[in-house]
Tab-separated table of C-alpha atoms in Angstrom:
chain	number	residue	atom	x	y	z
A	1	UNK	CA	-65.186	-63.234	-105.969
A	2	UNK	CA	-66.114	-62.299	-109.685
A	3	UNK	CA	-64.778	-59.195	-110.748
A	4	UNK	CA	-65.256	-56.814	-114.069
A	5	UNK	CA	-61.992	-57.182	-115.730
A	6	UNK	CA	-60.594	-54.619	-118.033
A	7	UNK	CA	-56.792	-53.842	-120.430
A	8	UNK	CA	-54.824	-52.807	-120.576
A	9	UNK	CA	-54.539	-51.170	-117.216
A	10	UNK	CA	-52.126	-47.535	-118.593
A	11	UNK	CA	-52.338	-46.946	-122.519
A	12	UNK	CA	-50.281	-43.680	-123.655
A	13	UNK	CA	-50.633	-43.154	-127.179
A	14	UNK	CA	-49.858	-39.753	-129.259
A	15	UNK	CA	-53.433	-37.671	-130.668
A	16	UNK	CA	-54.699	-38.518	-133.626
A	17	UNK	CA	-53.734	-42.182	-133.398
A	18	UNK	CA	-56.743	-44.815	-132.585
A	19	UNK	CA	-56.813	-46.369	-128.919
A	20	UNK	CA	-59.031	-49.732	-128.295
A	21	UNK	CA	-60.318	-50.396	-124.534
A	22	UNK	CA	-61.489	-53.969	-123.660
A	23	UNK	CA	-63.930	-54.961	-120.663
A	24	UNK	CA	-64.991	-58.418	-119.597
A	25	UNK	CA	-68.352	-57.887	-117.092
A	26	UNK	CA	-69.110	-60.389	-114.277
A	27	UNK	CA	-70.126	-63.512	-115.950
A	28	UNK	CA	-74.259	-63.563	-116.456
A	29	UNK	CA	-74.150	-59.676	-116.095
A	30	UNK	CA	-76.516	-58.188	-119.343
A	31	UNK	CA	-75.951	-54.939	-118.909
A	32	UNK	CA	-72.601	-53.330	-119.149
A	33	UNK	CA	-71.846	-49.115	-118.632
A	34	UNK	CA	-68.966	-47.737	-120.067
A	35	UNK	CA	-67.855	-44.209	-117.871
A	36	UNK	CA	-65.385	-41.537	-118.056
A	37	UNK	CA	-63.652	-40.365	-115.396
A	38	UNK	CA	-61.600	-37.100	-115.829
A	39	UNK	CA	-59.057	-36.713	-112.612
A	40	UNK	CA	-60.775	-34.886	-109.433
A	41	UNK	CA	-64.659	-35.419	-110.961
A	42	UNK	CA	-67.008	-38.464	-110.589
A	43	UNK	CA	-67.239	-41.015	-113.299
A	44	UNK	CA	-69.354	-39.880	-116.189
A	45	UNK	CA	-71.646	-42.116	-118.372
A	46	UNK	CA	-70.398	-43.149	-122.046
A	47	UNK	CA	-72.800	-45.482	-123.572
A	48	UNK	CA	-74.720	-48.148	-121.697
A	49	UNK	CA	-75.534	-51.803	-123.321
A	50	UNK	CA	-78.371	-54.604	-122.945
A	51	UNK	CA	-77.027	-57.606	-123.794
A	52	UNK	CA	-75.441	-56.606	-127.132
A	53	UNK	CA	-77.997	-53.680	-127.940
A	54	UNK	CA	-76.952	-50.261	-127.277
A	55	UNK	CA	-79.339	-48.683	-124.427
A	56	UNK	CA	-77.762	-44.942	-124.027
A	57	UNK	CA	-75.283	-43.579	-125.651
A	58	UNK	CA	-76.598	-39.879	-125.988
A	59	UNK	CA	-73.112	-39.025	-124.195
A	60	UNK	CA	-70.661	-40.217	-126.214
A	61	UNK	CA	-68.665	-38.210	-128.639
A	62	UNK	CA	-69.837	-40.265	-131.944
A	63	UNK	CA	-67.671	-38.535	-134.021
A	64	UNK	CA	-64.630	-40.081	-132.274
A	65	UNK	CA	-65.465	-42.992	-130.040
A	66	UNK	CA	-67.390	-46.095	-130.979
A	67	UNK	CA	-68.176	-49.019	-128.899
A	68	UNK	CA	-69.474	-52.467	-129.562
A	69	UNK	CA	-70.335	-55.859	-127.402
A	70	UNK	CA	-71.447	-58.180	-130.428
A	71	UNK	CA	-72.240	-61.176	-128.351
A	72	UNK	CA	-73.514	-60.050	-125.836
A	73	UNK	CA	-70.662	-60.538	-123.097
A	74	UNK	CA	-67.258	-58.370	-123.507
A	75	UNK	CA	-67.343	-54.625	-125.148
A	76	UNK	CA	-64.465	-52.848	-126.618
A	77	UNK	CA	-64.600	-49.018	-126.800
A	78	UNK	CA	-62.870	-47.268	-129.584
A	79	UNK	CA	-61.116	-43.851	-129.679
A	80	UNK	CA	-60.214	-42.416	-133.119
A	81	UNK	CA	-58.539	-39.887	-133.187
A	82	UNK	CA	-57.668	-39.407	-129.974
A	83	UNK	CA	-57.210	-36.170	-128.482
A	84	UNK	CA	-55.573	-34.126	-125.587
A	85	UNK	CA	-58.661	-34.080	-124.391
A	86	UNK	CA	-59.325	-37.429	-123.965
A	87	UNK	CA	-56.568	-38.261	-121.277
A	88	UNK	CA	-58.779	-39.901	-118.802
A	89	UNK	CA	-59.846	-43.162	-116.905
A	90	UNK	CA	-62.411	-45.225	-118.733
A	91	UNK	CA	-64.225	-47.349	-115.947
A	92	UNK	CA	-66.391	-50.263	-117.131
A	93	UNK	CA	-69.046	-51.535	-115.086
A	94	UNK	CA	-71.694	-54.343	-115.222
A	95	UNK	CA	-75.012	-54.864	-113.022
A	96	UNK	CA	-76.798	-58.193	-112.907
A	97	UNK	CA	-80.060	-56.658	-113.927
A	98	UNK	CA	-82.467	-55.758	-116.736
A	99	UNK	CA	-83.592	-52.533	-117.212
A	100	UNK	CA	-86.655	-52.329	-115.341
A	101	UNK	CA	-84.794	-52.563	-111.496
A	102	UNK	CA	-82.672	-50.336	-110.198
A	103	UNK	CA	-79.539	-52.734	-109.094
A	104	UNK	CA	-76.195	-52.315	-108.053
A	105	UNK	CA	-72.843	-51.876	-110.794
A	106	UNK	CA	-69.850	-52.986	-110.518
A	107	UNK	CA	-66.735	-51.403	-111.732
A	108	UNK	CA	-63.374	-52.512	-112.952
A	109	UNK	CA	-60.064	-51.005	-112.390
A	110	UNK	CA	-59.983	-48.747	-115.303
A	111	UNK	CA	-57.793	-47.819	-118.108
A	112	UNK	CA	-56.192	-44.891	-117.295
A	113	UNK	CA	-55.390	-43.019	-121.234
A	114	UNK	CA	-52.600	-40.324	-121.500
A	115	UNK	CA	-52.694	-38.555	-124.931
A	116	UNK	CA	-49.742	-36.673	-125.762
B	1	UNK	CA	-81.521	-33.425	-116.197
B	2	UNK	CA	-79.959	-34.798	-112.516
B	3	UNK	CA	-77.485	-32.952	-110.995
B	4	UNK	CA	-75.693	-34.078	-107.663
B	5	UNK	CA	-73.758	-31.981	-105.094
B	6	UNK	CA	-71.022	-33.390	-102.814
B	7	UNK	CA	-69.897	-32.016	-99.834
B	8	UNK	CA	-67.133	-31.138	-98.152
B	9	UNK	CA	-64.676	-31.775	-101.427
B	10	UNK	CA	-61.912	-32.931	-98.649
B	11	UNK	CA	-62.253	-34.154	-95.494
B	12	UNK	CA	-60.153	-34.799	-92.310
B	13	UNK	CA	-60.536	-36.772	-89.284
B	14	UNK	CA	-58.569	-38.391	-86.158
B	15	UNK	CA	-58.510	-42.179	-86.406
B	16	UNK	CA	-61.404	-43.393	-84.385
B	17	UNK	CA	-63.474	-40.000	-84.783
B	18	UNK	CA	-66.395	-40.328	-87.729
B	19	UNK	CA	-66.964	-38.666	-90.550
B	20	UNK	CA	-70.163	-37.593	-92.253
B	21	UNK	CA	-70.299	-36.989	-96.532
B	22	UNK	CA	-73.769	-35.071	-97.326
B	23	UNK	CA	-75.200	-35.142	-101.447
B	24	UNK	CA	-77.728	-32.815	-102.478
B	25	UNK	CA	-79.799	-34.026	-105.912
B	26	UNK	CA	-82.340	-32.186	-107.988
B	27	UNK	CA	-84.666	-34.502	-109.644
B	28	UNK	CA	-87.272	-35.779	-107.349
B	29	UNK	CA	-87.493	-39.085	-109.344
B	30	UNK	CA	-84.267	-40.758	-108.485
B	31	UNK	CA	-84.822	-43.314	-106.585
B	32	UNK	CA	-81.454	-45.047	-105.830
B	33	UNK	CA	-78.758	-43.532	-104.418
B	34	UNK	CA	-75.348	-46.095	-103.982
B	35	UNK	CA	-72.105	-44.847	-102.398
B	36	UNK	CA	-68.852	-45.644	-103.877
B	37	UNK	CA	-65.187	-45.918	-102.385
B	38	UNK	CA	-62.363	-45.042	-104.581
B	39	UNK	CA	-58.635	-46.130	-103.822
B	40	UNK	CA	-55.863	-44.697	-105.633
B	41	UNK	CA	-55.379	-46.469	-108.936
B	42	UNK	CA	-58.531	-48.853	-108.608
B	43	UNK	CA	-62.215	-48.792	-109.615
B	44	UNK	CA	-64.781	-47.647	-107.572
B	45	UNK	CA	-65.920	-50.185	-105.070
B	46	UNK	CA	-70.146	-49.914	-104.023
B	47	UNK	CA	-69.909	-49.712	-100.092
B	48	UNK	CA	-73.758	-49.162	-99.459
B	49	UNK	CA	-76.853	-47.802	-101.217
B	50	UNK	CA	-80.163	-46.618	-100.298
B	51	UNK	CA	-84.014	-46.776	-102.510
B	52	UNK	CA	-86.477	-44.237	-101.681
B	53	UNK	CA	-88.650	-46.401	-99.634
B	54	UNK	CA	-86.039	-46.372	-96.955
B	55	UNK	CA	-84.736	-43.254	-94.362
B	56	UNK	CA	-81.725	-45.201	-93.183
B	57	UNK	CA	-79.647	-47.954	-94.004
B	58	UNK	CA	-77.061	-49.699	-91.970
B	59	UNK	CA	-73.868	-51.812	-92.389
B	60	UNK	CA	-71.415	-52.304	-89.721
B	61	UNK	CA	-69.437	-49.129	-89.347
B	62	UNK	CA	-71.212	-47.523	-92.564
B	63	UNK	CA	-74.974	-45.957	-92.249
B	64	UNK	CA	-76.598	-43.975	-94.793
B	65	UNK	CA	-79.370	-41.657	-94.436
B	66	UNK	CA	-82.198	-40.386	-96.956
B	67	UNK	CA	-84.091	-37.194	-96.608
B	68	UNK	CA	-86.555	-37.223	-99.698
B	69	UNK	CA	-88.444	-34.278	-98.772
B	70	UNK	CA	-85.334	-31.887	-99.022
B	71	UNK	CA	-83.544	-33.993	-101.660
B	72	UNK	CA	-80.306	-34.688	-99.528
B	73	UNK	CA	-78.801	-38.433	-98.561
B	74	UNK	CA	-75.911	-38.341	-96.097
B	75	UNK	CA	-72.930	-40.977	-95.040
B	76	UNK	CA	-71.601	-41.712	-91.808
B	77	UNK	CA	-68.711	-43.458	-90.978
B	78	UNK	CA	-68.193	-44.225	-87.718
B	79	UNK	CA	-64.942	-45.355	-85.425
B	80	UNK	CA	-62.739	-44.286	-88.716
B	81	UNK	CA	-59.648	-46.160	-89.667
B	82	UNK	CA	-56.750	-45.795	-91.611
B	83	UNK	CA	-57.865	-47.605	-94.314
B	84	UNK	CA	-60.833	-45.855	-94.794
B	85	UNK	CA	-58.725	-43.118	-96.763
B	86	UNK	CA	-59.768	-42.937	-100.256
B	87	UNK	CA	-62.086	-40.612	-102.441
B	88	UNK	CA	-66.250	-41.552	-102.316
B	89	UNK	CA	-68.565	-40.719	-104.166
B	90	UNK	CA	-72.276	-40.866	-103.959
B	91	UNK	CA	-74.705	-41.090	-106.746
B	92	UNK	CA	-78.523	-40.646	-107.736
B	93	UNK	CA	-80.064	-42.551	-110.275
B	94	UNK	CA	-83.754	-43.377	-111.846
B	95	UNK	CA	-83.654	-46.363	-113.241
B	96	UNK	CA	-87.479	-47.198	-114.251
B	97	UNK	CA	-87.406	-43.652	-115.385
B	98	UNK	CA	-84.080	-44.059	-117.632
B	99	UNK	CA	-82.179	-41.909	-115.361
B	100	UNK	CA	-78.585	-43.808	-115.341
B	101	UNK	CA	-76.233	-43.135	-112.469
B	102	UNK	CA	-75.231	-39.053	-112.431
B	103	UNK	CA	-72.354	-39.167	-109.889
B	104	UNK	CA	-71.451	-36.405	-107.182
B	105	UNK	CA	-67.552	-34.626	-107.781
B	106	UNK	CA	-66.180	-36.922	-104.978
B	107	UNK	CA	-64.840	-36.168	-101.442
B	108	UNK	CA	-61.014	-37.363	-100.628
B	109	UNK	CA	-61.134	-38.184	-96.779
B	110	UNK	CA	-58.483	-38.565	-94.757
B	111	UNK	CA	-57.944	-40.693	-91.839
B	112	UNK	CA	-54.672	-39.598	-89.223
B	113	UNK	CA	-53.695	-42.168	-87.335
């Protein structure tokens, strides 16, 4: 069964370093969702892509975090500097369909960041 | 903008009773409302969803129910089992109206065997 696969699985790194997040959707899958998920709350949108175009990203902290998926398949999201604040899992996701449908996403198993 | 309730927060229930999970949204244009399971460490795995042209969905053990008018979807698990301990979450979304997923705060059940 195709999965969403993402790494590393833990990253601790110190604030104000820069942290990298990597996420490889379900082969054929053009849109990919990068979320949030702070411990005890639901998952929270980042940025969503279309193919390699970014579709939403009106929730992520631009000042900080960047993310990319230049071909159109895997993303990496950025963090820099990191900060307390940012000790979280980051779930990636990917759904089979364009924008226009309403269609199911599947998630990875995270990255779960502690900033110290 | 969308905003989902989840409740109860926790839940518990005798192995073999069921247990019901009730989301309240507020925009009237989602459309699509999936249910997640979360297990400790892992993702969050889609277990059923529901569109607006539906009232009630069905899938083995798992039903899901849609009440449009008063903007409230509900799910039932019936004949619970150990395994079914984890944290879900339910979700409303709009997708043909740009409306991305807005996820409920989650409700950790518990199953005693």
């Amino acid at each position: 069964e195709a999965e969403v696969a993402q790494s590393p699985r833990y990253k601790i790194t110190e604030k104000s370093q820069a942290v990298a997040f990597w996420c490889d959707p379900i082969s054929g899958h053009a849109t990919l969702y990068w979320y949030r998920q702070i411990l005890g709350q639901g998952p929270e949108l980042l940025v969503q892509f279309q193919d390699e175009s970014v579709v939403d990203d009106s929730q992520l902290p631009k000042d900080r975090f960047s993310a990319e998926r230049l071909k159109g398949v895997d993303s990496t999201l950025k963090i820099q500097p990191a900060e307390l604040g940012d000790s979280a899992m980051y779930l990636c996701a990917s759904s089979p369909a364009g924008l226009a449908r309403p269609y199911e996403q599947y998630f990875g198993p995270g990255t779960r960041l502690t900033v110290t | 903008g969308e905003n989902v309730e989840q409740h109860p927060s926790t839940l518990s229930v005798q192995e073999g009773d069921s247990a019901v999970i009730k989301c309240t949204y507020s925009d009237s244009a989602s459309n699509y409302f999936p249910w997640y399971k979360q297990e400790l460490g892992k993702g969050p795995q889609l277990i059923i969803d529901i569109r607006s042209n539906v009232g009630e969905k069905k899938d083995q053990r798992i039903a899901v129910t849609l009440n449009k008018t008063a903007k409230h979807f509900s799910l039932h698990i019936t004949e619970t089992q150990p395994e079914d301990s984890a944290v879900y979450f339910c979700a409303a979304s709009n997708p043909l109206g740009g409306q991305n997923f807005v996820f409920g705060p989650g409700t950790r059940l518990s199953v005693l065997p």
